[in-house]
Amino acid sequence: MQTIIAENGSETPEPVKAQVKGSIPAWLQGTLVRNGPGLFSVGDSEYNHWFDGMSLLHSFTFSDGEVTYRSKFLKSDTYKRNIEANKIVVSEFGTMIYPDPCQNIFSRMSTHLRNIIPDFTDNNLINIVRYGDDYYASSEINYMNQIDPATLETVGRVNYRNHITLNLATAHPHYDSEGNTYNMGTTLLGLGAPKHIVFKVPADASDKERKKPALRKVQLICSLPFRSTLFPSYFHSFGMTENYIVFVEQPFKLDIVKLSTAYFRGVSWGNCLRFDKDEVTVFHVINKQTGRSITRRFYTDTLVVFHHINAYETDGHVVFDLICYKDSNLYDMFYIKNIKQDTKSFIQSNKDYSPPCCQRFALPLSIDEHSPKGTNLVTLSDTSAKAVMQADGSVYCQPDTLFVGLELPGINYNFNARKYRYFYGSRLEWSPHPNKIAKFDIVSRTHIEWHQENCYPSEPVFVASPGAVDEDDGVILSSVVSPDPHISPFMLVLNARTMEELARASIPAHVHIDLHGLFIPAKRVSGPRSCTNQ
C-alpha cells in the first residue's frame, strides 16, 4: 500500500463501463464525485508530501443497475503551469518552490516579491462542495475550481476574496434541509483584526443564466477573534446543529509571522503549523440566526481534531462527536519519504502514532450560576460525557469515548444536525491507510465491519433509500483499490444495515486512492456554468 498511494495516477477521460457482480439497487441513480491527490511528480521534480499531489477527480455514475467510471485531473492554474513547464513551479503545503537560478534577475525578483504575501495554489484536492447548484473542487484556501459533475470538466476558478474577506476556508461545509450551505473561514488580511468567520450561501444563490457564481449572494453570519492574535487555530471542519455552529478552537495553530516569511526562511507552509501541547481546547457555540456566541467558556484538554462526525441538540444540551488525536503527528506521517517505507519500517517508525478516537462532548446550555465547583452539569442519561463547573464560572468538559481507530466518518446526512444512532468510517488499526469499513452503533456501543484482504476502501458514503424512515436504510458506497494486480479496482456497494456486500463494480481502468467526495442525485447533476476568475 505504501507504494501505490504515492504513485502518479492517470486519467480515464471517457466513461468506461464497470463489470457488476451482484445486484445494485434500481433506485440508486446519481453520481459519486470524489477528489484526492493524484499526481506527485512532474518531469524530474517531485512533491514532498502526499497532500501536495495535484487533484485527480473521479466519478462513479449509477444508472439502472449499471456503473460507469471516468477520471480527469483538475485543470487548475497550478496544473496548467506545472504541465507547461514540465516541472513543479507552484508551491504547495509541504513543498516550497524557488526560482531557477538560471532565470534573469528580473524574473527572480518578481518571484520573491510575489512571496512577500503568499498567493496560495489553486490545487483543490480535498473535497467536492456545493454552493447553490454550483459544484466545486475545494481545499482550504481562497480559491476553488468549479467543475461540471457530469463530465468532470473544470469550468473556471472562483476566488472567495471577490465575495467575502477570507484567506482560508474549510472543504467540509454543512447543508441544511432547505439546501443552504454553511461554512467557516479565516481572515488573515483585510480591514480590522484577523478573525474566524462563519458564512452562509442561500440555496437559491445560483444564477439562472449560469454566468455568475453562487458565492455572489454569500452572507456573513459572525466573526470570532483569535484566542492568540498571531496564532489562529487550524480547523478542517466544524459542527452544526439545528440552531448552532460548533467551532473547536484547538491548540494546533497557524503561525502567521512564520507563514508570511516562510518563503524567505526556506520552510514550507506546512511547517508554519505548530502544536502547543500545554494549551487547552476551547469550544465555541454560535447561534446561526443571531451570530452571537454563548458567552460561557467551555473547554477541554489538549487535542487535535480534523473531522466532526455529527452534532445535535437534546434536552437543553448541545452534543457533538469528534475524531480526536492527542497530538498533530498525523500530518507528518504523510510525507512521501515516510509513505514509501515498507510496511514493517512504517509501523516501527510510527509506533507512537496517536490513534483516532471518536469522542462525544455534551455542553449544557442552561447553567445555574450557583452550581458549586465540581458539579457535573450534564443531565443526559445516554452518555458519560461530563461538563464540570469551575470556580471561575468556566466549564471543563470531559468526553465520552465512543470508539477508537476510525477516521473519515460518514453518516446518513438526513440525520445531520439531528440526534442519530449510527456512523460509518474507515478503520485505522496499524497505519493511516484504511483497510476496513466499520459501522458503529452509538446506542449498543458495538460495531460491524466489511473487510477483504489486501484491499483498501475509501471514505464510506451513505445514500438513503427513497422514502427511508430507518436511519440505516440505504447503501454504503466506497471506492476500493489494491496493490494486488489480480484485484481490479472496484466500487463497493454495501447494505448499510448489515454491512453485507450487495454488489461490486470492477473498473477496467486505473483508480487512485482519494480523500473525500459527494454523492449527487441524478436530478441534480447539471451542466457547466461559466464563471472564470470571479
XYZ file of C-alpha atoms in Angstrom:
534
model
C 0.000 0.000 0.000
C 2.872 2.369 0.792
C 3.926 2.006 -2.857
C 0.668 2.596 -4.709
C -0.517 5.521 -2.596
C 2.300 7.783 -3.854
C 2.323 6.654 -7.492
C 1.121 9.025 -10.183
C -2.469 8.439 -11.179
C -3.786 8.624 -14.730
C -6.881 9.957 -16.434
C -9.763 7.951 -17.855
C -11.399 10.900 -19.626
C -14.129 8.938 -21.389
C -16.627 6.885 -19.366
C -15.904 3.171 -19.105
C -18.474 0.589 -18.077
C -17.789 -1.435 -14.950
C -18.461 -5.143 -14.640
C -21.073 -5.587 -11.927
C -21.106 -8.652 -9.707
C -24.162 -8.870 -7.501
C -27.147 -6.540 -7.688
C -27.119 -2.743 -7.409
C -30.482 -1.385 -6.190
C -32.507 0.036 -9.079
C -33.297 3.150 -7.042
C -29.611 4.140 -6.828
C -29.450 6.833 -9.513
C -26.787 9.525 -9.470
C -23.071 10.247 -9.480
C -20.499 9.907 -6.734
C -17.795 12.512 -7.434
C -14.564 12.085 -5.488
C -11.384 14.082 -5.138
C -7.837 13.495 -3.950
C -4.156 13.900 -4.797
C -3.218 12.002 -7.952
C -0.045 13.461 -9.478
C 3.074 13.533 -7.309
C 5.801 14.296 -9.814
C 6.123 16.380 -12.961
C 9.165 15.896 -15.153
C 12.089 15.346 -12.803
C 10.529 17.228 -9.885
C 8.607 15.608 -7.025
C 6.361 16.758 -4.201
C 7.418 16.219 -0.593
C 4.000 15.497 0.881
C 1.014 13.354 -0.122
C -1.346 16.295 0.443
C 0.598 18.261 -2.202
C -0.287 15.982 -5.130
C -2.321 17.580 -7.901
C -6.048 16.914 -7.801
C -7.468 13.918 -9.656
C -11.276 13.850 -9.926
C -13.239 10.588 -10.131
C -16.882 9.965 -10.965
C -18.914 6.804 -10.483
C -22.294 7.120 -12.195
C -25.094 4.754 -11.169
C -27.938 4.211 -13.627
C -30.372 1.295 -13.902
C -28.131 -1.107 -12.004
C -25.004 -0.238 -14.007
C -21.901 1.794 -13.154
C -19.684 3.909 -15.386
C -16.392 5.452 -14.314
C -14.250 8.316 -15.522
C -11.442 10.448 -14.086
C -9.778 13.722 -15.015
C -7.113 15.881 -13.497
C -8.472 19.165 -12.210
C -7.327 21.719 -14.783
C -6.386 24.345 -12.216
C -3.989 27.173 -12.974
C -1.452 25.266 -10.883
C -1.859 22.142 -13.031
C -1.554 24.112 -16.266
C 1.583 25.949 -15.143
C 3.283 22.779 -13.916
C 2.472 20.782 -17.046
C 3.542 23.598 -19.362
C 6.895 23.916 -17.545
C 7.249 20.109 -17.243
C 8.212 20.594 -13.612
C 6.654 21.740 -10.370
C 6.667 25.545 -10.374
C 3.907 26.292 -7.840
C 4.483 25.842 -4.095
C 2.209 23.520 -2.131
C 1.570 22.913 1.559
C 4.623 20.710 2.086
C 6.730 21.724 -0.932
C 8.198 25.218 -1.347
C 9.392 26.107 -4.853
C 12.144 28.639 -5.549
C 13.060 30.370 -8.819
C 15.573 28.756 -11.124
C 18.978 30.430 -10.532
C 19.407 30.423 -14.299
C 16.491 32.865 -14.667
C 17.324 36.509 -15.206
C 17.372 38.851 -12.217
C 14.005 40.406 -13.094
C 12.213 37.034 -13.100
C 13.808 36.064 -9.783
C 12.909 39.423 -8.215
C 9.300 39.074 -9.403
C 9.056 35.649 -7.759
C 10.493 36.973 -4.487
C 8.071 39.917 -4.414
C 5.059 37.657 -5.036
C 6.008 35.625 -1.978
C 6.099 38.545 0.488
C 2.354 37.946 0.810
C 1.833 34.375 -0.430
C -0.862 33.759 -3.004
C -1.769 30.155 -2.439
C -2.017 27.433 -5.032
C -5.433 26.622 -6.516
C -4.742 22.878 -6.456
C -8.104 21.947 -4.879
C -7.564 18.309 -3.926
C -9.632 17.689 -0.778
C -13.372 17.565 -1.440
C -16.340 18.382 -3.672
C -18.608 21.091 -2.244
C -21.893 22.615 -3.350
C -22.967 26.254 -3.247
C -26.468 26.699 -4.635
C -26.463 24.491 -7.733
C -22.750 25.023 -8.384
C -20.179 22.305 -7.637
C -16.543 22.963 -6.805
C -13.318 21.105 -6.209
C -12.213 22.586 -2.917
C -9.326 22.592 -0.469
C -8.626 25.026 2.391
C -7.557 28.127 0.507
C -9.300 31.157 -1.003
C -9.520 29.591 -4.476
C -11.968 26.953 -5.674
C -12.341 25.457 -9.134
C -15.855 24.946 -10.420
C -16.480 21.629 -12.134
C -19.181 20.027 -14.232
C -20.085 16.911 -12.219
C -21.426 15.183 -15.334
C -18.182 15.429 -17.338
C -15.565 16.375 -14.683
C -14.535 19.299 -16.856
C -13.015 22.246 -14.995
C -15.320 25.199 -15.691
C -13.453 28.049 -14.087
C -11.762 29.388 -10.979
C -13.573 31.292 -8.231
C -11.861 33.457 -5.615
C -13.640 33.678 -2.247
C -11.974 37.072 -1.684
C -14.010 38.617 -4.500
C -17.137 37.940 -2.437
C -16.109 37.747 1.224
C -12.896 38.616 3.057
C -11.115 35.368 3.842
C -7.815 33.665 3.133
C -8.653 30.131 4.252
C -11.924 28.154 4.248
C -12.897 24.595 5.062
C -13.615 21.966 2.420
C -16.272 20.463 4.717
C -19.297 22.785 4.665
C -22.716 21.839 6.023
C -26.036 21.767 4.153
C -29.352 22.289 5.904
C -32.697 20.745 4.950
C -33.543 23.772 2.776
C -30.365 23.440 0.725
C -28.473 26.372 2.260
C -24.723 25.923 2.656
C -22.832 26.973 5.809
C -19.071 27.227 6.031
C -16.236 28.669 8.102
C -13.091 30.520 7.136
C -10.162 32.521 8.472
C -9.381 36.144 7.623
C -5.688 36.954 7.919
C -5.524 40.124 5.829
C -8.078 42.886 5.329
C -9.911 45.524 7.323
C -9.847 45.054 11.081
C -8.160 42.411 13.190
C -7.647 38.834 11.946
C -10.615 36.616 12.758
C -12.513 33.414 12.095
C -15.781 33.854 10.215
C -18.976 31.858 9.669
C -20.905 32.411 6.436
C -23.928 31.119 4.551
C -24.759 30.739 0.867
C -28.535 30.501 0.242
C -29.970 27.533 -1.634
C -31.288 29.786 -4.420
C -27.999 31.638 -4.939
C -27.181 30.174 -8.356
C -27.605 32.350 -11.417
C -30.363 31.018 -13.690
C -28.386 32.193 -16.733
C -25.395 30.237 -15.444
C -22.970 33.129 -15.702
C -22.448 34.220 -12.094
C -21.233 32.138 -9.129
C -23.499 31.349 -6.203
C -20.948 32.995 -3.890
C -22.143 36.412 -5.032
C -25.019 36.014 -2.530
C -22.827 34.956 0.397
C -23.994 36.177 3.820
C -21.679 36.783 6.782
C -23.150 35.258 9.966
C -20.493 36.224 12.501
C -16.816 36.714 13.187
C -14.715 35.438 16.091
C -11.398 36.982 17.209
C -8.458 34.633 17.559
C -7.582 33.459 21.053
C -3.968 34.353 20.191
C -3.725 37.212 17.691
C -0.788 35.825 15.718
C -1.692 32.142 16.119
C -5.148 31.299 14.736
C -6.468 27.810 15.348
C -6.259 25.412 12.440
C -9.571 23.749 11.631
C -10.505 21.273 8.920
C -14.232 21.067 9.690
C -16.855 22.214 12.202
C -20.148 21.066 13.699
C -23.701 22.239 13.083
C -26.966 21.635 14.943
C -30.419 22.939 14.101
C -29.684 26.283 15.763
C -25.948 26.436 16.384
C -22.500 26.281 14.835
C -19.903 24.405 16.922
C -16.321 25.591 16.445
C -13.398 23.823 18.118
C -10.548 26.262 18.749
C -7.681 23.826 19.200
C -4.020 24.223 20.177
C -2.964 23.145 16.679
C -2.320 26.598 15.250
C -1.007 28.579 12.312
C 1.960 30.857 12.957
C 1.099 33.966 10.908
C 4.561 35.545 11.168
C 6.222 32.321 10.092
C 3.689 31.944 7.272
C 4.390 35.425 5.918
C 8.143 34.773 5.954
C 8.126 31.051 5.083
C 9.479 31.589 1.578
C 12.479 33.553 2.827
C 13.111 31.208 5.750
C 13.224 28.234 3.390
C 10.355 26.362 5.040
C 7.066 25.067 3.637
C 3.654 26.392 4.647
C 3.037 23.091 6.398
C 5.919 23.875 8.739
C 4.064 27.019 9.809
C 1.636 24.893 11.809
C 2.516 24.471 15.480
C 1.073 22.275 18.198
C 1.010 23.668 21.731
C 0.834 20.602 23.977
C 0.271 22.755 27.081
C -2.752 24.695 25.831
C -6.401 23.747 26.338
C -9.050 23.347 23.634
C -11.942 25.828 23.647
C -15.461 25.130 22.331
C -17.474 27.966 20.773
C -21.240 27.662 20.309
C -22.653 30.252 17.882
C -26.326 30.960 17.208
C -26.903 30.599 13.443
C -29.683 33.205 13.418
C -28.166 35.958 15.560
C -24.461 35.279 15.016
C -23.887 35.589 18.755
C -21.710 33.180 20.696
C -22.675 31.694 24.032
C -20.524 33.642 26.456
C -19.901 30.740 28.824
C -16.358 29.385 28.408
C -16.396 25.663 27.614
C -13.051 23.939 27.339
C -11.339 20.551 27.427
C -7.844 19.099 27.458
C -5.339 19.442 24.634
C -6.490 17.677 21.481
C -6.278 17.850 17.698
C -9.340 17.359 15.522
C -9.734 17.171 11.759
C -13.202 15.684 11.284
C -16.522 16.200 13.059
C -18.979 13.296 12.924
C -22.272 14.990 13.843
C -23.849 17.437 16.308
C -27.347 17.961 17.655
C -29.433 19.491 20.444
C -31.250 17.442 23.067
C -32.768 18.215 26.472
C -31.049 21.578 26.807
C -27.632 20.364 25.659
C -25.520 20.672 22.525
C -23.977 17.268 21.834
C -21.202 16.823 19.286
C -18.984 13.937 18.224
C -15.398 14.373 17.040
C -12.466 12.319 15.776
C -9.744 13.347 18.238
C -5.975 12.926 18.402
C -3.573 13.531 21.266
C -1.113 15.381 19.035
C -0.543 16.654 15.488
C 1.745 13.872 14.233
C -0.783 12.638 11.657
C 0.297 15.298 9.149
C 3.956 14.250 9.422
C 3.114 10.633 8.626
C 2.047 11.595 5.106
C 5.395 12.905 3.903
C 6.226 10.908 0.774
C 9.512 9.661 2.255
C 7.531 8.126 5.133
C 4.799 6.667 2.947
C 7.341 4.902 0.727
C 8.747 2.868 3.609
C 7.958 -0.825 3.611
C 5.125 -1.813 5.927
C 7.336 -3.118 8.734
C 9.527 0.003 8.766
C 6.481 2.260 8.532
C 4.830 0.646 11.554
C 8.066 0.768 13.559
C 8.783 4.439 12.793
C 5.208 5.425 13.662
C 4.676 3.212 16.715
C 3.954 6.282 18.864
C 1.275 7.455 16.436
C -1.824 8.733 18.245
C -4.802 6.693 17.002
C -8.019 8.498 16.048
C -10.523 8.398 18.886
C -14.261 9.027 18.384
C -15.328 11.132 21.349
C -18.625 12.713 22.431
C -18.893 16.050 24.234
C -22.039 17.479 25.821
C -22.441 21.179 26.619
C -25.372 22.246 28.846
C -26.947 25.451 27.505
C -28.737 26.494 30.707
C -26.464 26.659 33.729
C -27.378 27.558 37.279
C -24.933 30.268 38.291
C -24.994 28.964 41.850
C -23.857 25.448 40.921
C -20.927 24.625 43.223
C -17.448 23.955 41.899
C -17.022 20.355 40.779
C -20.675 19.842 39.818
C -21.289 17.804 36.681
C -23.815 19.842 34.715
C -24.633 17.166 32.124
C -28.012 15.594 32.878
C -28.259 13.269 29.876
C -28.678 9.585 30.679
C -27.219 8.161 27.442
C -23.668 9.471 27.727
C -20.850 9.559 30.271
C -19.638 12.927 28.938
C -19.229 15.495 31.705
C -19.258 19.282 31.937
C -17.823 20.297 35.301
C -18.324 23.750 36.814
C -15.107 25.546 37.727
C -14.566 28.190 40.396
C -14.208 30.949 37.789
C -17.537 30.082 36.139
C -15.967 28.267 33.179
C -16.953 24.686 32.345
C -14.401 21.893 31.932
C -15.674 19.228 29.509
C -14.693 15.571 29.694
C -15.533 13.327 26.721
C -17.347 10.059 26.420
C -15.119 7.784 24.316
C -17.237 6.015 21.716
C -14.743 4.115 19.566
C -11.004 4.003 18.852
C -9.430 3.507 15.424
C -11.823 5.110 12.939
C -11.429 8.069 10.575
C -13.137 9.622 7.528
C -16.536 9.433 9.260
C -19.839 9.443 7.401
C -23.485 9.406 8.431
C -26.921 9.316 6.854
C -26.891 13.040 6.104
C -30.660 13.212 6.534
C -29.771 12.926 10.230
C -27.151 15.670 10.158
C -27.771 18.189 12.976
C -30.238 15.692 14.485
C -29.983 13.049 17.174
C -28.655 9.944 15.451
C -27.531 6.413 16.178
C -25.038 5.243 13.551
C -21.851 6.444 11.938
C -19.574 4.785 9.406
C -15.878 5.189 8.789
C -12.548 3.803 7.680
C -10.835 1.563 10.230
C -7.252 2.594 11.002
C -5.641 -0.121 13.069
C -1.966 -0.307 12.150
C -1.382 2.622 9.792
C -3.167 5.710 8.426
C -4.209 3.652 5.380
C -7.738 2.248 5.802
C -8.150 -1.498 5.350
C -11.712 -1.944 6.661
C -15.050 -0.145 6.730
C -16.873 -0.069 10.057
C -20.404 0.785 11.174
C -20.692 1.911 14.789
C -23.901 1.761 16.820
C -23.824 4.538 19.434
C -26.664 3.018 21.470
C -25.315 -0.538 21.790
C -21.653 0.591 21.588
C -20.929 -2.211 19.110
C -19.592 -2.245 15.578
C -19.607 -4.437 12.480
C -17.114 -4.395 9.609
C -16.517 -5.103 5.952
C -13.051 -6.372 5.105
C -11.218 -8.035 2.235
C -7.576 -8.975 2.463
C -5.168 -6.641 0.659
C -7.938 -4.175 -0.228
C -8.111 -0.527 0.803
C -11.534 1.152 0.772
C -12.109 4.878 0.536
C -14.240 7.010 2.841
C -17.708 5.391 3.088
C -20.569 7.449 1.622
C -24.137 6.759 2.779
C -27.011 7.036 0.288
C -30.503 6.661 1.770
C -33.192 4.528 0.163
C -36.114 6.508 -1.299
C -38.666 7.240 1.424
C -36.477 5.629 4.092
C -37.608 6.037 7.702
C -34.968 3.998 9.487
C -31.625 5.742 9.820
C -29.620 2.864 8.357
C -31.986 2.120 5.448
C -29.686 2.663 2.476
C -26.355 1.709 0.974
C -22.710 2.456 1.628
C -20.531 3.323 -1.372
C -16.747 3.030 -1.287
C -14.058 3.004 -3.963
C -11.646 0.125 -3.287
C -8.077 -0.241 -4.567
C -5.489 -2.957 -4.096
C -1.736 -3.392 -4.701
C -2.545 -6.929 -5.903
C -2.535 -6.827 -9.737
C -5.092 -9.648 -9.760
C -7.670 -7.478 -7.968
C -9.166 -4.798 -10.185
C -10.235 -1.548 -8.505
C -13.937 -1.662 -7.752
C -16.870 0.327 -6.456
C -18.252 -1.456 -3.415
C -21.975 -1.311 -2.585
C -22.887 -2.452 0.933
C -26.197 -2.870 2.706
C -25.870 -0.075 5.284
C -27.952 -2.008 7.806
C -25.930 -5.237 7.796
C -22.660 -4.179 6.097
C -23.087 -7.146 3.765
C -21.938 -6.773 0.178
C -24.746 -6.171 -2.311
C -22.544 -5.633 -5.342
C -19.148 -4.646 -6.613
C -18.450 -2.933 -9.897
C -14.965 -3.764 -11.207
C -13.403 -0.829 -13.058
C -11.383 -1.612 -16.227
C -9.056 1.336 -15.575
C -6.560 2.648 -13.044
C -8.258 4.142 -9.966
C -6.183 6.130 -7.493
C -6.819 6.303 -3.748
C -8.597 9.556 -2.851
C -9.836 11.644 0.083
C -13.435 12.895 0.075
C -16.440 13.080 -2.194
C -20.099 13.927 -2.657
C -22.997 11.856 -3.987
C -25.138 13.926 -6.356
C -28.615 12.540 -7.122
C -29.355 12.198 -10.845
C -31.827 15.085 -10.788
C -29.146 17.493 -9.503
C -26.357 16.645 -11.947
C -26.336 19.658 -14.227
C -24.287 21.212 -16.980
C -21.380 23.634 -16.607
C -21.512 27.284 -15.661
C -19.057 29.868 -16.882
C -17.715 31.986 -14.022
C -13.960 32.039 -14.524
C -11.930 34.077 -12.020
C -14.921 35.662 -10.322
